[in-house]
C-alpha positions as a Markdown table, in Angstrom:
| # | Residue | x | y | z |
|---|---|---|---|---|
| 1 | Met | -9.6 | -6.5 | 1.9 |
| 2 | Val | -5.9 | -5.9 | 2.4 |
| 3 | Ile | -2.9 | -5.4 | 0.2 |
| 4 | Cys | 0.8 | -4.5 | 0.5 |
| 5 | Leu | 3.7 | -4.6 | -2.0 |
| 6 | Ser | 7.2 | -3.6 | -2.8 |
| 7 | Ala | 9.7 | -0.8 | -3.4 |
| 8 | Asn | 13.4 | 0.2 | -4.1 |
| 9 | Ile | 13.1 | -1.1 | -7.6 |
| 10 | Val | 9.9 | 0.4 | -8.7 |
| 11 | Lys | 8.8 | -1.6 | -11.6 |
| 12 | Thr | 6.0 | -1.3 | -14.0 |
| 13 | Ala | 3.9 | -4.5 | -13.9 |
| 14 | Leu | 1.0 | -5.8 | -16.0 |
| 15 | Val | 1.1 | -2.9 | -18.3 |
| 16 | Asn | -0.3 | -2.8 | -21.9 |
| 17 | Asn | 0.1 | -0.3 | -24.7 |
| 18 | Asn | -2.6 | 1.9 | -23.3 |
| 19 | Lys | -1.0 | 2.5 | -19.9 |
| 20 | Lys | -0.7 | 6.3 | -20.5 |
| 21 | Asn | -4.5 | 6.5 | -20.5 |
| 22 | Lys | -4.9 | 4.5 | -17.4 |
| 23 | Pro | -5.0 | 5.6 | -13.7 |
| 24 | Val | -2.0 | 4.6 | -11.7 |
| 25 | Met | -2.2 | 1.9 | -9.1 |
| 26 | Leu | 0.6 | 1.9 | -6.6 |
| 27 | Val | 1.2 | -1.4 | -4.8 |
| 28 | Leu | 3.3 | -1.6 | -1.6 |
| 29 | Phe | 4.4 | -5.2 | -1.2 |
| 30 | Ser | 5.8 | -5.9 | 2.3 |
| 31 | Ser | 6.5 | -9.6 | 2.6 |
| 32 | Pro | 10.0 | -11.1 | 2.7 |
| 33 | Arg | 8.4 | -14.3 | 1.2 |
| 34 | Lys | 8.0 | -13.7 | -2.5 |
| 35 | Asn | 5.7 | -16.7 | -3.1 |
| 36 | Gly | 3.8 | -16.8 | 0.2 |
| 37 | Tyr | 0.1 | -16.2 | 1.1 |
| 38 | Thr | 0.4 | -12.4 | 0.8 |
| 39 | Lys | 1.7 | -12.8 | -2.8 |
| 40 | Lys | -1.2 | -15.2 | -3.6 |
| 41 | Leu | -3.7 | -12.6 | -2.5 |
| 42 | Leu | -1.9 | -9.9 | -4.5 |
| 43 | Asp | -1.7 | -11.9 | -7.6 |
| 44 | Ser | -5.4 | -12.7 | -7.5 |
| 45 | Phe | -6.2 | -9.0 | -7.0 |
| 46 | Leu | -3.9 | -7.8 | -9.8 |
| 47 | Ser | -5.2 | -10.4 | -12.3 |
| 48 | Ala | -8.5 | -8.4 | -12.2 |
| 49 | Ala | -7.0 | -4.9 | -11.7 |
| 50 | Lys | -4.3 | -5.0 | -14.5 |
| 51 | Asn | -6.7 | -4.3 | -17.3 |
| 52 | Glu | -7.9 | -1.0 | -15.9 |
| 53 | Tyr | -4.9 | 0.3 | -14.1 |
| 54 | Asp | -1.2 | 1.2 | -14.8 |
| 55 | Val | 0.2 | -1.0 | -12.0 |
| 56 | Arg | 3.4 | 0.1 | -10.3 |
| 57 | Ile | 4.8 | -2.3 | -7.6 |
| 58 | Ile | 7.2 | -1.3 | -4.9 |
| 59 | Asp | 9.0 | -4.0 | -2.9 |
| 60 | Cys | 9.4 | -2.6 | 0.6 |
| 61 | Tyr | 12.1 | -5.2 | 1.5 |
| 62 | Lys | 14.2 | -4.1 | -1.5 |
| 63 | Leu | 13.6 | -0.4 | -0.8 |
| 64 | Met | 14.3 | -0.6 | 2.9 |
| 65 | Pro | 13.2 | 2.9 | 3.7 |
| 66 | Lys | 15.2 | 4.9 | 6.3 |
| 67 | Pro | 13.2 | 5.5 | 9.5 |
| 68 | Cys | 11.9 | 8.9 | 10.2 |
| 69 | Ile | 14.4 | 10.7 | 12.6 |
| 70 | His | 12.1 | 13.6 | 13.5 |
| 71 | Cys | 14.7 | 16.1 | 12.3 |
| 72 | Gly | 12.1 | 18.8 | 11.5 |
| 73 | Lys | 13.3 | 19.4 | 8.0 |
| 74 | Cys | 9.8 | 18.8 | 6.5 |
| 75 | Glu | 8.4 | 21.4 | 8.9 |
| 76 | Thr | 10.4 | 24.1 | 7.1 |
| 77 | Ala | 10.1 | 23.0 | 3.5 |
| 78 | Asp | 8.2 | 20.5 | 1.3 |
| 79 | Leu | 10.9 | 17.9 | 1.3 |
| 80 | Cys | 12.6 | 15.2 | 3.4 |
| 81 | Val | 16.2 | 15.2 | 4.6 |
| 82 | Phe | 16.5 | 11.7 | 3.0 |
| 83 | Asp | 16.1 | 11.2 | -0.8 |
| 84 | Asp | 15.5 | 7.4 | -0.7 |
| 85 | Leu | 11.7 | 7.9 | -1.2 |
| 86 | Asp | 11.7 | 10.5 | -3.9 |
| 87 | Glu | 10.4 | 8.0 | -6.5 |
| 88 | Tyr | 7.9 | 6.6 | -4.1 |
| 89 | Asn | 6.6 | 10.1 | -3.3 |
| 90 | Ala | 6.2 | 10.9 | -6.9 |
| 91 | Leu | 4.2 | 7.8 | -7.5 |
| 92 | Leu | 2.1 | 8.4 | -4.3 |
| 93 | Asn | 1.1 | 11.8 | -5.6 |
| 94 | Glu | 0.2 | 10.4 | -9.0 |
| 95 | Ala | -1.7 | 7.3 | -7.9 |
| 96 | Glu | -5.4 | 7.0 | -7.8 |
| 97 | Ala | -5.4 | 3.6 | -6.2 |
| 98 | Leu | -3.1 | 2.5 | -3.3 |
| 99 | Val | -2.7 | -1.2 | -2.4 |
| 100 | Phe | -1.1 | -2.5 | 0.8 |
| 101 | Ala | -0.1 | -6.2 | 0.7 |
| 102 | Ser | 1.4 | -7.3 | 3.9 |
| 103 | Pro | 1.7 | -10.0 | 6.5 |
| 104 | Val | 1.1 | -9.2 | 10.2 |
| 105 | Tyr | 4.2 | -9.0 | 12.4 |
| 106 | Asn | 3.7 | -8.5 | 16.1 |
| 107 | Leu | 0.2 | -7.0 | 15.6 |
| 108 | Ser | 1.6 | -4.6 | 13.0 |
| 109 | Val | 3.2 | -4.5 | 9.6 |
| 110 | Pro | 6.9 | -5.5 | 8.9 |
| 111 | Ala | 9.6 | -2.9 | 9.6 |
| 112 | Pro | 10.2 | -1.8 | 6.0 |
| 113 | Leu | 6.5 | -0.9 | 5.5 |
| 114 | Lys | 6.2 | 0.6 | 9.0 |
| 115 | Ala | 9.2 | 2.9 | 8.1 |
| 116 | Leu | 7.3 | 4.0 | 5.0 |
| 117 | Ile | 4.2 | 4.8 | 6.9 |
| 118 | Asp | 6.2 | 6.8 | 9.5 |
| 119 | Arg | 7.8 | 8.8 | 6.7 |
| 120 | Ser | 4.4 | 10.1 | 5.8 |
| 121 | Gln | 5.2 | 12.6 | 8.6 |
| 122 | Arg | 6.3 | 14.7 | 5.6 |
| 123 | Tyr | 2.6 | 15.2 | 4.6 |
| 124 | Phe | 1.5 | 15.9 | 8.2 |
| 125 | Ser | 4.1 | 18.7 | 8.3 |
| 126 | Lys | 3.1 | 19.9 | 4.8 |
| 127 | Arg | -0.5 | 20.3 | 6.0 |
| 128 | Phe | 0.0 | 21.6 | 9.6 |
| 129 | Ser | 3.4 | 23.3 | 9.5 |
| 130 | Leu | 3.4 | 24.6 | 5.9 |
| 131 | Gly | -0.4 | 25.1 | 5.6 |
| 132 | Ile | -0.7 | 23.3 | 2.3 |
| 133 | Lys | -4.2 | 21.9 | 1.9 |
| 134 | Pro | -4.5 | 19.1 | 0.9 |
| 135 | Pro | -0.9 | 17.9 | 1.1 |
| 136 | Ile | -1.6 | 15.5 | -1.8 |
| 137 | Lys | -4.2 | 16.7 | -4.3 |
| 138 | Lys | -5.2 | 13.5 | -6.1 |
| 139 | His | -7.8 | 11.5 | -4.2 |
| 140 | Lys | -7.1 | 7.8 | -3.8 |
| 141 | Lys | -8.9 | 4.5 | -3.0 |
| 142 | Ala | -7.0 | 2.2 | -0.7 |
| 143 | Ile | -7.1 | -1.6 | -0.6 |
| 144 | Leu | -5.7 | -3.8 | 2.2 |
| 145 | Leu | -4.5 | -7.3 | 1.6 |
| 146 | Leu | -3.3 | -8.8 | 4.9 |
| 147 | Thr | -2.3 | -12.3 | 6.1 |
| 148 | Cys | -1.5 | -13.7 | 9.5 |
| 149 | Gly | -0.1 | -17.0 | 10.7 |
| 150 | Ser | -2.2 | -17.2 | 13.9 |
| 151 | Asn | -6.0 | -17.0 | 14.3 |
| 152 | Asp | -5.7 | -13.7 | 16.2 |
| 153 | Arg | -7.3 | -11.1 | 13.9 |
| 154 | Ser | -6.5 | -8.1 | 16.2 |
| 155 | Gly | -3.5 | -7.4 | 14.1 |
| 156 | Phe | -5.7 | -6.7 | 11.1 |
| 157 | Glu | -7.7 | -4.1 | 13.1 |
| 158 | Ile | -4.5 | -2.4 | 14.5 |
| 159 | Ile | -3.0 | -2.1 | 11.0 |
| 160 | Glu | -6.2 | -0.6 | 9.6 |
| 161 | Lys | -6.3 | 1.9 | 12.5 |
| 162 | Gln | -2.6 | 2.8 | 11.9 |
| 163 | Leu | -3.3 | 3.4 | 8.2 |
| 164 | Ser | -6.4 | 5.3 | 8.8 |
| 165 | Arg | -4.3 | 8.1 | 10.4 |
| 166 | Met | -2.1 | 8.1 | 7.3 |
| 167 | Phe | -5.1 | 8.1 | 5.0 |
| 168 | Thr | -6.5 | 11.3 | 6.6 |
| 169 | Ile | -3.5 | 13.3 | 5.5 |
| 170 | Ile | -2.8 | 11.8 | 2.0 |
| 171 | Asn | -6.3 | 12.3 | 0.7 |
| 172 | Thr | -7.1 | 8.5 | 0.8 |
| 173 | Glu | -10.2 | 6.5 | 1.7 |
| 174 | Leu | -10.3 | 2.8 | 2.4 |
| 175 | Phe | -12.2 | 1.1 | -0.4 |
| 176 | Gly | -11.9 | -2.6 | 0.7 |
| 177 | Lys | -9.9 | -5.3 | 2.4 |
| 178 | Val | -9.2 | -9.0 | 2.2 |
| 179 | Ser | -7.4 | -10.9 | 5.0 |
| 180 | Ile | -6.3 | -14.5 | 5.6 |
| 181 | Ala | -5.8 | -15.6 | 9.2 |
| 182 | Glu | -4.2 | -18.8 | 10.5 |
| 183 | Thr | -1.9 | -19.4 | 7.5 |
| 184 | Asp | 0.3 | -21.6 | 9.8 |
| 185 | Lys | -2.5 | -24.2 | 9.5 |
| 186 | Ile | -4.7 | -23.7 | 6.5 |
| 187 | Lys | -3.6 | -24.7 | 3.0 |
| 188 | Asp | -6.5 | -23.8 | 0.8 |
| 189 | Thr | -6.9 | -20.1 | 0.3 |
| 190 | Thr | -9.0 | -20.3 | -2.8 |
| 191 | Glu | -12.0 | -18.4 | -1.3 |
| 192 | Cys | -9.9 | -15.5 | -0.1 |
| 193 | Glu | -8.1 | -15.3 | -3.4 |
| 194 | Arg | -11.6 | -15.2 | -5.1 |
| 195 | Gln | -12.6 | -12.4 | -2.7 |
| 196 | Ala | -9.4 | -10.4 | -3.7 |
| 197 | Tyr | -10.3 | -10.9 | -7.4 |
| 198 | Glu | -13.8 | -9.7 | -6.9 |
| 199 | Leu | -12.6 | -6.7 | -4.9 |
| 200 | Ala | -10.4 | -5.7 | -7.7 |
| 201 | Lys | -13.2 | -6.0 | -10.2 |
| 202 | Ser | -15.5 | -3.8 | -8.1 |
| 203 | Leu | -12.7 | -1.2 | -7.9 |
| 204 | Ala | -12.1 | -1.4 | -11.7 |
| 205 | Asp | -15.9 | -0.8 | -12.2 |
| 206 | Ile | -15.6 | 2.7 | -10.8 |
| 207 | Val | -12.6 | 3.8 | -12.9 |
């Protein structure tokens, strides 16, 4: 199953009084449509996850990360030349669950999320240039929430492959995914939303 969410304004969502005792779930939401099919999948997932996790949502379109410029700064020190992702990186290091909620654009993710993925170069450099193993200590479970307007599912496979490279360096394993194809035609996504809900329940069961 697949998920992606939002950044820039990192907001705490669906939190109760016991949030300090809960593991952090970082959601990266990467759709410009705030009430589209991707959001429906995410809402269903979070309705089951909110009771077990301290959910933090980043809207990638609000964050608009700067692209990696391959300046080499992260090869000499554990930092990035840009500070726009400082809060995101702090949450990434703290999180135990990582959710990507995104539509498919040209067989990949939209530009804001792609920039975020590319900026994980910082952790490749931390591992291979600075020799810090692992670059991120806390292990994470990842969820993918993906949607696509056409019936071509190859974009889902390409995105999963892209993220698998990132996961190897940020101490993350794919736990599950939910995807909806052909959203240009279909109207009823109830079954996929149910799958997202059940996926969240299965993740909550192992907390």
